[in-house]
Amino acid sequence: IFVTVRSADRRELTEEEALSVLAAYDIPTVPGRAVAGPEEAGDAAAMLGFPVVLKILSPDIPRKTEVGGVALGLTGAAEVRASAEAMATRVATLRPDARLTGFLVQRQAGRAQELRLRLGDDAMFGPWISFGRGSTAADIDPDDGIDLPPLNLPLAHALIRQTRTARLLDGWRDHQPANVPAIADALVRLSQIAVDFPEIESLRINPLIADVDGVLALDASLQLRPAGENALLAIPPYPAELARSWRGRDGRSVLVRPIRPEDAAAHAEAFRRLTLEDVRYRFFSAMTELGAAQIARMTQIDYDREMAFVAVEHIEGATDLTVGTARLIRDPGGGSGEFAVIVDPTWKGQGLARHLMERLFEWGRSVGMTEIVGQVLAENRPMLAFMRALGFTLRVSAEDADVMEARKAL
């Protein structure tokens, strides 16, 4: 689609083209057909089934309703033809400078809540994604939540909850509730479009209608950047390619992959299974619980600046368990960084900690790091022996005699 637009020396997609982009990412779109004139509009309406909506197609009129460029509830082919002719005459009178390229005929959707989803660009943060109230009132009384892509489902639900509109999604009076998981799914898919195509300058879905059965995009606009320009995401996408299986000495296996926000509950549960000694050795204090803010900080990371690998054990018929975590945070210069590692008591002696550390070494080298550093309590003799076995040099910390500094060149 984008190649076709570029070859026509255009940057702005037609509504039909923009809806086709959404459909390619499995965002439900209303059935429709672009036609050249009134006669074809009537034929297309008969094919789609009544009632239908008729819209003008013009690259010079982004807001069709301002010139009467949208007709709803048309119930016959003759009515569609007459409406198209009247619409063309009205546009020629109100906007004689505007190019009218045809009409879009769409099957009319039923009553539902109207929402607006957008992609835009900020000079400092790059691409952003928003959710809020839709329809023509969105510009007059906006109610938008904004976040940075990429989004996953937990982040999409959090974006929805930023808005007053979120309260309406439960339904009220004679309005049915909306399918919130379907809305969140659409946000994730829209976010993926931004990740996959940094040449997009802006994308708007308005309205996205939502009811108890799901969502449906009725109108969309999309503009490309000038040829050769690409956006730079402030937050890098999830590095799924780093996920690998690993097997312990006793034959049990885990999936070792980068951490993600969905791991928050499993991360908190993994902490609860640690012994008091493990907690003190890892956090240098006798903590009994990780706070919500601390868990969010540990699971929502910037994959350019930090890496955290988790080892996930799949148990048939039960919830997957996080049984190990290794973390490496790059210093501001990027050449060195601080590590931390811990494994579940039931996985000690399997070689998992060594494997997790080797994955950190590998990632550190891949991003240009030359040194890795960690802090170990001087009384933690098993960890000190583990560090020596991995090739770390140890020395007493200049700041605290009870702490040893472990350092290794990569």
Coordinates of N, CA and C in Angstrom, one line a residue, residues 55-186:
K55 N -19.6 8.6 1.9 CA -18.6 9.7 2.2 C -17.9 10.1 1.0
I56 N -17.6 11.4 1.0 CA -16.8 11.9 -0.1 C -15.3 11.5 0.1
L57 N -14.6 11.4 -1.1 CA -13.2 11.1 -1.0 C -12.5 12.3 -1.6
S58 N -11.7 13.1 -0.8 CA -11.0 14.2 -1.3 C -9.7 14.4 -0.5
P59 N -8.5 14.5 -1.1 CA -7.3 14.7 -0.3 C -7.2 16.1 0.3
D60 N -8.1 17.0 -0.1 CA -8.1 18.4 0.3 C -9.1 18.6 1.5
I61 N -9.9 17.6 1.8 CA -10.9 17.8 2.9 C -10.8 16.7 3.9
P62 N -10.0 17.0 4.9 CA -9.8 15.9 6.0 C -11.0 15.7 6.9
R63 N -11.8 16.8 7.0 CA -13.0 16.7 7.9 C -14.2 16.8 7.0
K64 N -14.7 15.6 6.7 CA -15.8 15.6 5.7 C -17.1 16.2 6.2
T65 N -17.3 16.1 7.5 CA -18.6 16.6 8.0 C -18.7 18.1 7.9
E66 N -17.6 18.8 7.8 CA -17.7 20.2 7.7 C -18.2 20.7 6.4
V67 N -18.3 19.9 5.4 CA -18.9 20.3 4.1 C -20.0 19.4 3.7
G68 N -20.6 18.7 4.7 CA -21.7 17.8 4.4 C -21.3 16.6 3.6
G69 N -20.0 16.1 3.9 CA -19.5 15.0 3.1 C -19.8 13.7 3.6
V70 N -20.7 13.5 4.5 CA -21.1 12.2 5.1 C -22.6 12.1 5.1
A71 N -23.1 11.0 4.6 CA -24.6 10.8 4.7 C -24.8 9.4 5.3
L72 N -25.7 9.4 6.3 CA -25.9 8.2 7.1 C -27.3 7.6 6.8
G73 N -27.4 6.3 7.0 CA -28.7 5.7 7.0 C -29.4 5.6 5.6
L74 N -28.6 5.5 4.5 CA -29.2 5.4 3.2 C -29.7 4.0 3.0
T75 N -30.9 3.9 2.5 CA -31.6 2.6 2.5 C -31.9 2.0 1.1
G76 N -31.5 2.7 0.0 CA -31.8 2.3 -1.3 C -30.7 2.8 -2.3
A77 N -30.6 2.1 -3.4 CA -29.6 2.5 -4.4 C -29.9 3.9 -5.0
A78 N -31.1 4.1 -5.2 CA -31.5 5.5 -5.8 C -31.2 6.6 -4.8
E79 N -31.5 6.3 -3.5 CA -31.2 7.3 -2.5 C -29.7 7.6 -2.4
V80 N -28.9 6.5 -2.6 CA -27.4 6.7 -2.6 C -26.9 7.5 -3.7
R81 N -27.5 7.2 -4.9 CA -27.1 8.0 -6.1 C -27.4 9.5 -6.0
A82 N -28.7 9.7 -5.5 CA -29.1 11.1 -5.3 C -28.3 11.8 -4.3
S83 N -27.9 11.1 -3.2 CA -27.1 11.7 -2.1 C -25.7 12.0 -2.6
A84 N -25.2 11.2 -3.5 CA -23.8 11.4 -4.0 C -23.8 12.6 -5.0
E85 N -24.8 12.8 -5.8 CA -24.9 13.9 -6.7 C -25.1 15.2 -5.9
A86 N -25.9 15.2 -4.8 CA -26.1 16.4 -4.0 C -24.8 16.7 -3.3
M87 N -24.1 15.7 -2.8 CA -22.9 15.9 -2.1 C -21.8 16.5 -3.0
A88 N -21.7 16.0 -4.2 CA -20.7 16.6 -5.1 C -21.0 18.0 -5.5
T89 N -22.3 18.4 -5.6 CA -22.7 19.8 -5.9 C -22.4 20.7 -4.7
R90 N -22.6 20.1 -3.5 CA -22.4 20.9 -2.3 C -20.9 21.2 -2.1
V91 N -20.1 20.2 -2.3 CA -18.6 20.3 -2.2 C -18.1 21.3 -3.2
A92 N -18.6 21.3 -4.4 CA -18.1 22.2 -5.5 C -18.5 23.6 -5.1
T93 N -19.6 23.8 -4.4 CA -20.0 25.2 -4.0 C -19.2 25.7 -2.8
L94 N -19.0 24.8 -1.8 CA -18.4 25.2 -0.6 C -16.8 25.2 -0.7
R95 N -16.3 24.3 -1.4 CA -14.9 24.1 -1.6 C -14.5 23.9 -3.0
P96 N -14.7 25.0 -3.9 CA -14.4 24.8 -5.3 C -12.9 24.4 -5.6
D97 N -12.0 24.7 -4.6 CA -10.6 24.4 -4.8 C -10.3 22.9 -4.5
A98 N -11.2 22.2 -3.9 CA -11.0 20.8 -3.4 C -11.1 19.8 -4.6
R99 N -10.2 18.9 -4.6 CA -10.3 17.8 -5.6 C -11.2 16.7 -5.1
L100 N -12.2 16.3 -5.8 CA -13.1 15.2 -5.4 C -12.8 14.0 -6.3
T101 N -12.2 13.0 -5.6 CA -11.7 11.8 -6.3 C -12.7 10.7 -6.3
G102 N -13.8 10.8 -5.7 CA -14.8 9.8 -5.7 C -15.6 9.7 -4.4
F103 N -16.1 8.5 -4.1 CA -17.0 8.3 -2.9 C -16.6 7.0 -2.3
L104 N -16.8 6.9 -1.0 CA -16.6 5.7 -0.2 C -18.0 5.3 0.3
V105 N -18.4 4.0 -0.1 CA -19.6 3.5 0.4 C -19.3 2.4 1.5
Q106 N -19.9 2.5 2.6 CA -19.7 1.6 3.7 C -21.0 1.1 4.3
R107 N -21.0 -0.2 4.7 CA -22.1 -0.7 5.4 C -22.2 0.1 6.8
Q108 N -23.4 0.4 7.1 CA -23.6 1.2 8.4 C -23.6 0.3 9.6
A109 N -22.8 0.7 10.6 CA -22.7 -0.1 11.8 C -23.8 0.3 12.8
G110 N -24.0 -0.6 13.7 CA -25.0 -0.3 14.7 C -24.5 0.6 15.8
R111 N -25.4 0.9 16.8 CA -25.1 1.8 17.8 C -24.0 1.2 18.7
A112 N -23.0 2.1 19.1 CA -21.9 1.6 19.9 C -21.2 2.9 20.4
Q113 N -20.3 2.7 21.4 CA -19.5 3.8 21.9 C -18.4 4.2 20.9
E114 N -18.2 5.5 20.7 CA -17.3 6.0 19.7 C -16.0 6.4 20.4
L115 N -14.9 5.9 19.9 CA -13.6 6.1 20.5 C -12.6 6.6 19.4
R116 N -11.5 7.2 19.9 CA -10.5 7.7 18.9 C -9.1 7.1 19.3
L117 N -8.4 6.5 18.4 CA -7.0 6.0 18.6 C -6.1 6.8 17.6
R118 N -5.0 7.2 18.1 CA -4.1 8.0 17.2 C -2.6 7.6 17.4
L119 N -1.8 7.7 16.4 CA -0.4 7.8 16.4 C 0.1 9.2 16.0
G120 N 1.0 9.7 16.7 CA 1.6 11.0 16.4 C 3.0 11.0 16.6
D121 N 3.6 12.2 16.6 CA 5.1 12.3 16.8 C 5.4 13.6 17.6
D122 N 6.3 13.4 18.5 CA 6.7 14.5 19.4 C 8.2 14.7 19.1
A123 N 8.6 16.0 19.1 CA 9.9 16.4 18.7 C 11.0 15.8 19.7
M124 N 10.6 15.6 21.0 CA 11.5 15.1 21.9 C 11.4 13.6 22.1
F125 N 10.2 13.1 22.2 CA 10.0 11.7 22.5 C 9.7 10.8 21.3
G126 N 9.5 11.3 20.2 CA 9.3 10.5 19.0 C 7.8 10.1 18.9
P127 N 7.5 8.9 18.4 CA 6.1 8.4 18.2 C 5.4 8.2 19.5
W128 N 4.2 8.7 19.5 CA 3.3 8.5 20.7 C 2.0 7.8 20.2
I129 N 1.3 7.3 21.2 CA 0.0 6.6 20.9 C -1.0 7.1 21.9
S130 N -2.3 7.4 21.4 CA -3.3 7.9 22.3 C -4.6 7.2 22.2
F131 N -5.4 7.3 23.3 CA -6.7 6.7 23.3 C -7.6 7.7 24.0
G132 N -8.9 7.8 23.5 CA -9.9 8.7 24.1 C -11.2 8.7 23.5
R133 N -12.0 9.7 23.8 CA -13.3 9.9 23.3 C -13.2 10.1 21.8
G134 N -14.2 9.5 21.0 CA -14.2 9.7 19.6 C -15.3 10.6 19.1
S135 N -15.6 10.5 17.8 CA -16.6 11.3 17.0 C -16.1 12.7 16.8
T136 N -17.0 13.6 16.3 CA -16.6 15.0 16.0 C -16.3 15.8 17.3
A137 N -16.8 15.3 18.4 CA -16.7 16.1 19.7 C -15.2 15.9 20.3
A138 N -14.5 15.0 19.7 CA -13.1 14.7 20.3 C -12.2 15.9 20.2
D139 N -12.3 16.7 19.1 CA -11.5 17.9 19.0 C -11.9 19.0 19.9
I140 N -13.2 19.1 20.2 CA -13.7 20.2 21.0 C -13.5 19.9 22.5
D141 N -13.8 18.7 22.9 CA -13.6 18.3 24.4 C -12.8 17.1 24.4
P142 N -11.5 17.1 24.2 CA -10.7 15.9 24.1 C -10.5 15.3 25.5
D143 N -10.4 14.0 25.5 CA -10.2 13.2 26.7 C -9.3 12.1 26.3
D144 N -8.0 12.4 26.2 CA -7.0 11.5 25.7 C -6.0 11.0 26.7
G145 N -5.7 9.7 26.8 CA -4.5 9.2 27.5 C -3.4 9.0 26.5
I146 N -2.2 9.2 26.8 CA -1.1 9.2 25.9 C 0.0 8.3 26.5
D147 N 0.6 7.5 25.7 CA 1.8 6.6 26.1 C 2.7 6.5 24.9
L148 N 3.8 5.9 25.1 CA 4.8 5.7 24.1 C 4.8 4.2 23.6
P149 N 4.8 4.0 22.3 CA 4.9 2.6 21.8 C 6.3 2.1 22.0
P150 N 6.5 0.8 22.1 CA 5.5 -0.2 21.9 C 4.7 -0.5 23.1
L151 N 3.4 -0.9 22.9 CA 2.5 -1.3 23.9 C 2.3 -2.8 23.9
N152 N 2.1 -3.3 25.1 CA 1.6 -4.7 25.2 C 0.2 -4.6 25.9
L153 N -0.4 -5.7 26.2 CA -1.8 -5.6 26.7 C -1.8 -4.9 28.1
P154 N -1.0 -5.2 29.1 CA -1.1 -4.5 30.3 C -0.9 -3.0 30.1
L155 N 0.0 -2.6 29.3 CA 0.2 -1.1 29.1 C -1.0 -0.5 28.3
A156 N -1.6 -1.3 27.4 CA -2.8 -0.8 26.7 C -3.9 -0.6 27.7
H157 N -4.1 -1.5 28.6 CA -5.2 -1.4 29.6 C -4.9 -0.2 30.5
A158 N -3.6 0.0 30.8 CA -3.3 1.2 31.7 C -3.5 2.5 30.9
L159 N -3.3 2.5 29.6 CA -3.5 3.7 28.8 C -5.0 4.0 28.8
I160 N -5.9 3.0 28.6 CA -7.3 3.2 28.6 C -7.7 3.8 30.0
R161 N -7.2 3.3 31.1 CA -7.6 3.8 32.4 C -7.2 5.2 32.7
Q162 N -6.3 5.8 31.9 CA -5.9 7.2 32.1 C -7.1 8.2 31.8
T163 N -8.1 7.7 31.1 CA -9.1 8.6 30.6 C -10.4 8.6 31.4
R164 N -11.2 9.7 31.3 CA -12.6 9.6 31.8 C -13.4 8.7 31.0
T165 N -13.1 8.5 29.8 CA -13.9 7.7 28.9 C -13.9 6.2 29.4
A166 N -12.9 5.8 30.1 CA -12.8 4.5 30.6 C -14.0 4.1 31.5
R167 N -14.5 5.1 32.2 CA -15.7 4.8 33.1 C -16.9 4.5 32.3
L168 N -17.0 5.0 31.1 CA -18.2 4.8 30.2 C -18.2 3.4 29.6
L169 N -17.0 2.8 29.6 CA -16.9 1.5 28.9 C -17.6 0.4 29.6
D170 N -17.9 0.6 30.9 CA -18.7 -0.4 31.6 C -20.2 -0.4 31.3
G171 N -20.6 0.7 30.5 CA -22.0 0.8 30.1 C -22.8 1.7 31.2
W172 N -23.8 2.3 30.7 CA -24.6 3.1 31.6 C -26.0 3.3 31.0
R173 N -27.0 3.3 31.8 CA -28.4 3.4 31.4 C -28.7 2.5 30.2
D174 N -29.0 3.0 29.0 CA -29.4 2.1 27.9 C -28.2 1.9 27.0
H175 N -27.0 2.2 27.5 CA -25.8 2.0 26.7 C -25.1 0.7 27.1
Q176 N -24.9 -0.2 26.2 CA -24.2 -1.5 26.5 C -22.8 -1.3 26.9
P177 N -22.2 -2.2 27.7 CA -20.8 -2.1 28.0 C -19.9 -2.4 26.7
A178 N -18.7 -1.9 26.7 CA -17.8 -2.1 25.6 C -16.9 -3.3 25.9
N179 N -16.4 -3.9 24.9 CA -15.4 -5.0 25.0 C -14.0 -4.4 25.2
V180 N -13.7 -4.2 26.5 CA -12.4 -3.5 26.8 C -11.2 -4.4 26.3
P181 N -11.2 -5.7 26.4 CA -10.0 -6.4 25.9 C -9.9 -6.2 24.4
A182 N -11.0 -6.1 23.6 CA -10.9 -5.9 22.2 C -10.3 -4.5 21.9
I183 N -10.6 -3.5 22.7 CA -10.0 -2.2 22.6 C -8.5 -2.2 22.8
A184 N -8.1 -2.9 23.9 CA -6.7 -3.0 24.2 C -6.0 -3.7 23.1
D185 N -6.6 -4.7 22.6 CA -6.0 -5.5 21.5 C -5.7 -4.6 20.3
A186 N -6.7 -3.7 20.0 CA -6.6 -2.8 18.9 C -5.4 -1.8 19.1

